[in-house]
PDB file of C-alpha atoms in Angstrom:
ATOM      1  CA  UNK U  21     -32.746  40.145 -24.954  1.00 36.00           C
ATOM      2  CA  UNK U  22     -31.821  42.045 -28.073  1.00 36.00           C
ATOM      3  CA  UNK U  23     -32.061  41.838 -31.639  1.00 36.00           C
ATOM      4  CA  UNK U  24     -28.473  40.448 -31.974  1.00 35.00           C
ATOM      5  CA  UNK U  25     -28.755  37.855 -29.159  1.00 40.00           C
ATOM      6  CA  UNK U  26     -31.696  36.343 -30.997  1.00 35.00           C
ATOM      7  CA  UNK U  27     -29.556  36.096 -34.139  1.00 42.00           C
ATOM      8  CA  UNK U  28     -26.920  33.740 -32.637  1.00 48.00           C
ATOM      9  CA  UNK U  29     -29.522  30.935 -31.529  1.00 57.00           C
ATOM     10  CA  UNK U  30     -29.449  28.064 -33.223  1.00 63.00           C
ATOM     11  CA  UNK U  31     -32.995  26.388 -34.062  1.00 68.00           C
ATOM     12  CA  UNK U  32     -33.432  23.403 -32.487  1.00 79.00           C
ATOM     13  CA  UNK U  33     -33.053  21.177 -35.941  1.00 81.00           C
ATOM     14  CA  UNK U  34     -29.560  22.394 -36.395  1.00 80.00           C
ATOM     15  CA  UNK U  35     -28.853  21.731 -33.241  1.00 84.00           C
ATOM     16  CA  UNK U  36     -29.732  18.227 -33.436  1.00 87.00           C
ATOM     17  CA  UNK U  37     -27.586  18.426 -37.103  1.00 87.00           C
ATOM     18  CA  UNK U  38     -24.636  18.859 -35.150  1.00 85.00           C
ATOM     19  CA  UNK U  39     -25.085  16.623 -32.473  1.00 89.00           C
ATOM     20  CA  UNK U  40     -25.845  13.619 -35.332  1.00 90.00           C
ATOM     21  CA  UNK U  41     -22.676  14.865 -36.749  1.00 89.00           C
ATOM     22  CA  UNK U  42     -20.557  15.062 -34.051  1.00 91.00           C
ATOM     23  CA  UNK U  43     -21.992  11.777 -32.072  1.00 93.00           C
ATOM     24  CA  UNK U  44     -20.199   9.128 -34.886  1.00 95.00           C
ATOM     25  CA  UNK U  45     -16.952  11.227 -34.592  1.00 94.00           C
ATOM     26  CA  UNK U  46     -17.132  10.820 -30.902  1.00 94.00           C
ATOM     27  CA  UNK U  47     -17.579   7.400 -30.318  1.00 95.00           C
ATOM     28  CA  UNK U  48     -14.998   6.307 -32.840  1.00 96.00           C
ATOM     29  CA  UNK U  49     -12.644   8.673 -30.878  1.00 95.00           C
ATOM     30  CA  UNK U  50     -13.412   6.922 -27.587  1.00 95.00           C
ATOM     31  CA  UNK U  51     -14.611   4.089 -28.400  1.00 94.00           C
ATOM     32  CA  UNK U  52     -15.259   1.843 -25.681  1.00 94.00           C
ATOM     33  CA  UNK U  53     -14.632   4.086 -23.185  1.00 95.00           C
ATOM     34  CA  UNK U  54     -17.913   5.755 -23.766  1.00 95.00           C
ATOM     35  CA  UNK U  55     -20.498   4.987 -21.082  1.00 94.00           C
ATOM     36  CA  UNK U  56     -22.758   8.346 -21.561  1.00 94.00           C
ATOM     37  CA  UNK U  57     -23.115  11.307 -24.194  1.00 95.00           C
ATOM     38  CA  UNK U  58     -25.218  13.910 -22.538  1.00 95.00           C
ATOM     39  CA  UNK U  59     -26.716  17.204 -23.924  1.00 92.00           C
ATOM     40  CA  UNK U  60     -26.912  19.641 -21.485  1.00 91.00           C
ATOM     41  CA  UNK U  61     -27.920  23.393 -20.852  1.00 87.00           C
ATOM     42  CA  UNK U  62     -25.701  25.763 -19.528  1.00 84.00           C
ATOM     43  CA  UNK U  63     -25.913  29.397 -20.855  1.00 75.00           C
ATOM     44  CA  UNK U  64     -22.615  30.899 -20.134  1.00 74.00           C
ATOM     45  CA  UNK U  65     -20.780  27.804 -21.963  1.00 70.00           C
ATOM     46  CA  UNK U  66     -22.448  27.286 -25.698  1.00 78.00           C
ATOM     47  CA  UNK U  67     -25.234  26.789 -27.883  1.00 84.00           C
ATOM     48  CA  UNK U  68     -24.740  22.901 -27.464  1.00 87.00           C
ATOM     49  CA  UNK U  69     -23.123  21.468 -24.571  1.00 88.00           C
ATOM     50  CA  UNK U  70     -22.512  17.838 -24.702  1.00 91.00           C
ATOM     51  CA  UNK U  71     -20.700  15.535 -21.746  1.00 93.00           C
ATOM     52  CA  UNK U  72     -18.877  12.473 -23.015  1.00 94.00           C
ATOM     53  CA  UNK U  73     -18.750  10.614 -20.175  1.00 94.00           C
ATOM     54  CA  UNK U  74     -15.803   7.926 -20.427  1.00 93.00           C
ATOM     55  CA  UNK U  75     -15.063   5.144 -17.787  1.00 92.00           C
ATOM     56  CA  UNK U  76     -11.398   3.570 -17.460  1.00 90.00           C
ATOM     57  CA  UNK U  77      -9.847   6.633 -19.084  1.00 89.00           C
ATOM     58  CA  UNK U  78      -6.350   7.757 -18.577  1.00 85.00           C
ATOM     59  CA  UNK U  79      -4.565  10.608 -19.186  1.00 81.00           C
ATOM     60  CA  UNK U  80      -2.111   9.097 -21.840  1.00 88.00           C
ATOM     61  CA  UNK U  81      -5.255   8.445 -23.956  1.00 89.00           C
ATOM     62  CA  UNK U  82      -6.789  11.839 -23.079  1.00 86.00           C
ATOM     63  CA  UNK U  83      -3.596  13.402 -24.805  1.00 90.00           C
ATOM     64  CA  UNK U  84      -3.809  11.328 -27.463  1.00 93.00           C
ATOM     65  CA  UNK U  85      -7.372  11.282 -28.278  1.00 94.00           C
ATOM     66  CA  UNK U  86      -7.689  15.339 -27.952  1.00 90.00           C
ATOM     67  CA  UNK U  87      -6.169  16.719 -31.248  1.00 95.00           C
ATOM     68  CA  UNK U  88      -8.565  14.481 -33.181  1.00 94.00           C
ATOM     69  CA  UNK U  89     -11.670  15.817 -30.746  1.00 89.00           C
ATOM     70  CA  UNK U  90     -10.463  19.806 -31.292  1.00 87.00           C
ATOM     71  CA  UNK U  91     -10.478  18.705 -34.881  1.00 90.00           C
ATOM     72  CA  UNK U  92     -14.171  17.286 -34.696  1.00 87.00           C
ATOM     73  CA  UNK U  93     -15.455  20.491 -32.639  1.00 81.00           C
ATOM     74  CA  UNK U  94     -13.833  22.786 -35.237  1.00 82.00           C
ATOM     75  CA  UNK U  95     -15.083  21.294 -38.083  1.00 80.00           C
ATOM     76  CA  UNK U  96     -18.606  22.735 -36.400  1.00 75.00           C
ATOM     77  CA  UNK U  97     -17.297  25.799 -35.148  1.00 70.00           C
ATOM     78  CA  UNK U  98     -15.704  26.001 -31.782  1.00 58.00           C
ATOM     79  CA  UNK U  99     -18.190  28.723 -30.720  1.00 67.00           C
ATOM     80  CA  UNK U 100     -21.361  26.749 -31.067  1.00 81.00           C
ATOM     81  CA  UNK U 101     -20.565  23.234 -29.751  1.00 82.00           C
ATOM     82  CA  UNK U 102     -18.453  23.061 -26.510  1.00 84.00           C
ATOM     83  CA  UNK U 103     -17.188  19.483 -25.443  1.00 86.00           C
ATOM     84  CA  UNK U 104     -16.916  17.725 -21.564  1.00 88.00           C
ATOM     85  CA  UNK U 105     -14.240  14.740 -21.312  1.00 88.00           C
ATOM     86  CA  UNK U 106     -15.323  13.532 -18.400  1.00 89.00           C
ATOM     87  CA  UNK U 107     -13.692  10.384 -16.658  1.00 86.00           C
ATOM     88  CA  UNK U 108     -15.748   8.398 -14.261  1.00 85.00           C
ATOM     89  CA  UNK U 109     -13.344   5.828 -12.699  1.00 69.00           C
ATOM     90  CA  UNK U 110     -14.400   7.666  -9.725  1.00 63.00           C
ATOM     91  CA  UNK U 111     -17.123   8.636  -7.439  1.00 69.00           C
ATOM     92  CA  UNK U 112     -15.602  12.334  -7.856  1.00 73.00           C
ATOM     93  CA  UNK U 113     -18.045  12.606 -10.343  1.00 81.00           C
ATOM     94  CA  UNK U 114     -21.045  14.029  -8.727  1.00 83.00           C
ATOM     95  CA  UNK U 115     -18.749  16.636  -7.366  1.00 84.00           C
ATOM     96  CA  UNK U 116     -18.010  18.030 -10.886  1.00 86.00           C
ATOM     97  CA  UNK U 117     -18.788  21.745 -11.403  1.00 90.00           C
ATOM     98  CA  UNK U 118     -21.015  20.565 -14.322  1.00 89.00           C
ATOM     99  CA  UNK U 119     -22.739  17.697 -12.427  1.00 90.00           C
ATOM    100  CA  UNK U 120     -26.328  19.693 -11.860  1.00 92.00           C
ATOM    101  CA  UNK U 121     -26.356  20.446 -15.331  1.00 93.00           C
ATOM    102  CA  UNK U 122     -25.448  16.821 -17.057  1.00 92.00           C
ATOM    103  CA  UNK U 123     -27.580  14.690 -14.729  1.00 92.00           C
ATOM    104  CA  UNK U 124     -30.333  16.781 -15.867  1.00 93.00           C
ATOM    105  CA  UNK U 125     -29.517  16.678 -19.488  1.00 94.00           C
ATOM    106  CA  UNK U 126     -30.161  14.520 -22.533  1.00 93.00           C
ATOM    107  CA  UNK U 127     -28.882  11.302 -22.994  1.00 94.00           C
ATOM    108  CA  UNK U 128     -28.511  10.867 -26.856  1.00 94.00           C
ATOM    109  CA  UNK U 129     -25.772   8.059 -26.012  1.00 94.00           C
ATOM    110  CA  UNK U 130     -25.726   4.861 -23.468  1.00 93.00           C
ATOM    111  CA  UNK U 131     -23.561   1.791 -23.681  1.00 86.00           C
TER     112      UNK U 131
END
């Protein structure tokens, strides 16, 4: 690792900044559709990853909802934080690219 790779890593109190920011924002976006909000590690996405796991979540509300979630992730900076809408109405779930990664995360929400 070089000297510039070590200056884009965020220190794990900002990271939990951002994720205290960010976690208010997101449940007032999805309100009772959240059933999860998982921090997970995955190097080639971002410095934080977080899965919003939502249950009886359509698409009409996923377009509707999104505009105010791009603004909450920019308001970070799109580069650091990277979001997961995930809908669970299904058992599809575990079959989700990201799957390994979130079911060994950090829960920082439940319902």
């Amino acid at each position: 690792m070089n000297q510039t790779e070590l200056n884009y890593e965020l220190p794990q109190p900002k990271k939990q900044e951002v994720i205290d920011k960010v976690l208010p924002q997101l449940l007032q976006i999805f309100g009772e559709h959240v059933v999860r909000i998982v921090s997970f590690d995955r190097d080639d996405l971002s410095y934080i990853n977080l899965a919003v796991l939502l249950k009886d979540y359509s698409t009409e509300l996923y377009k509707n909802d999104m505009p105010a979630v791009h603004a909450v992730i920019e308001s970070i900076n799109k580069d650091i934080c990277m979001l997961s809408v995930i809908p669970i109405n299904n058992d599809t779930f575990e079959e989700h690219v990201l799957f390994p990664e979130i079911n060994t995360g950090t829960m920082i929400y439940s319902k």
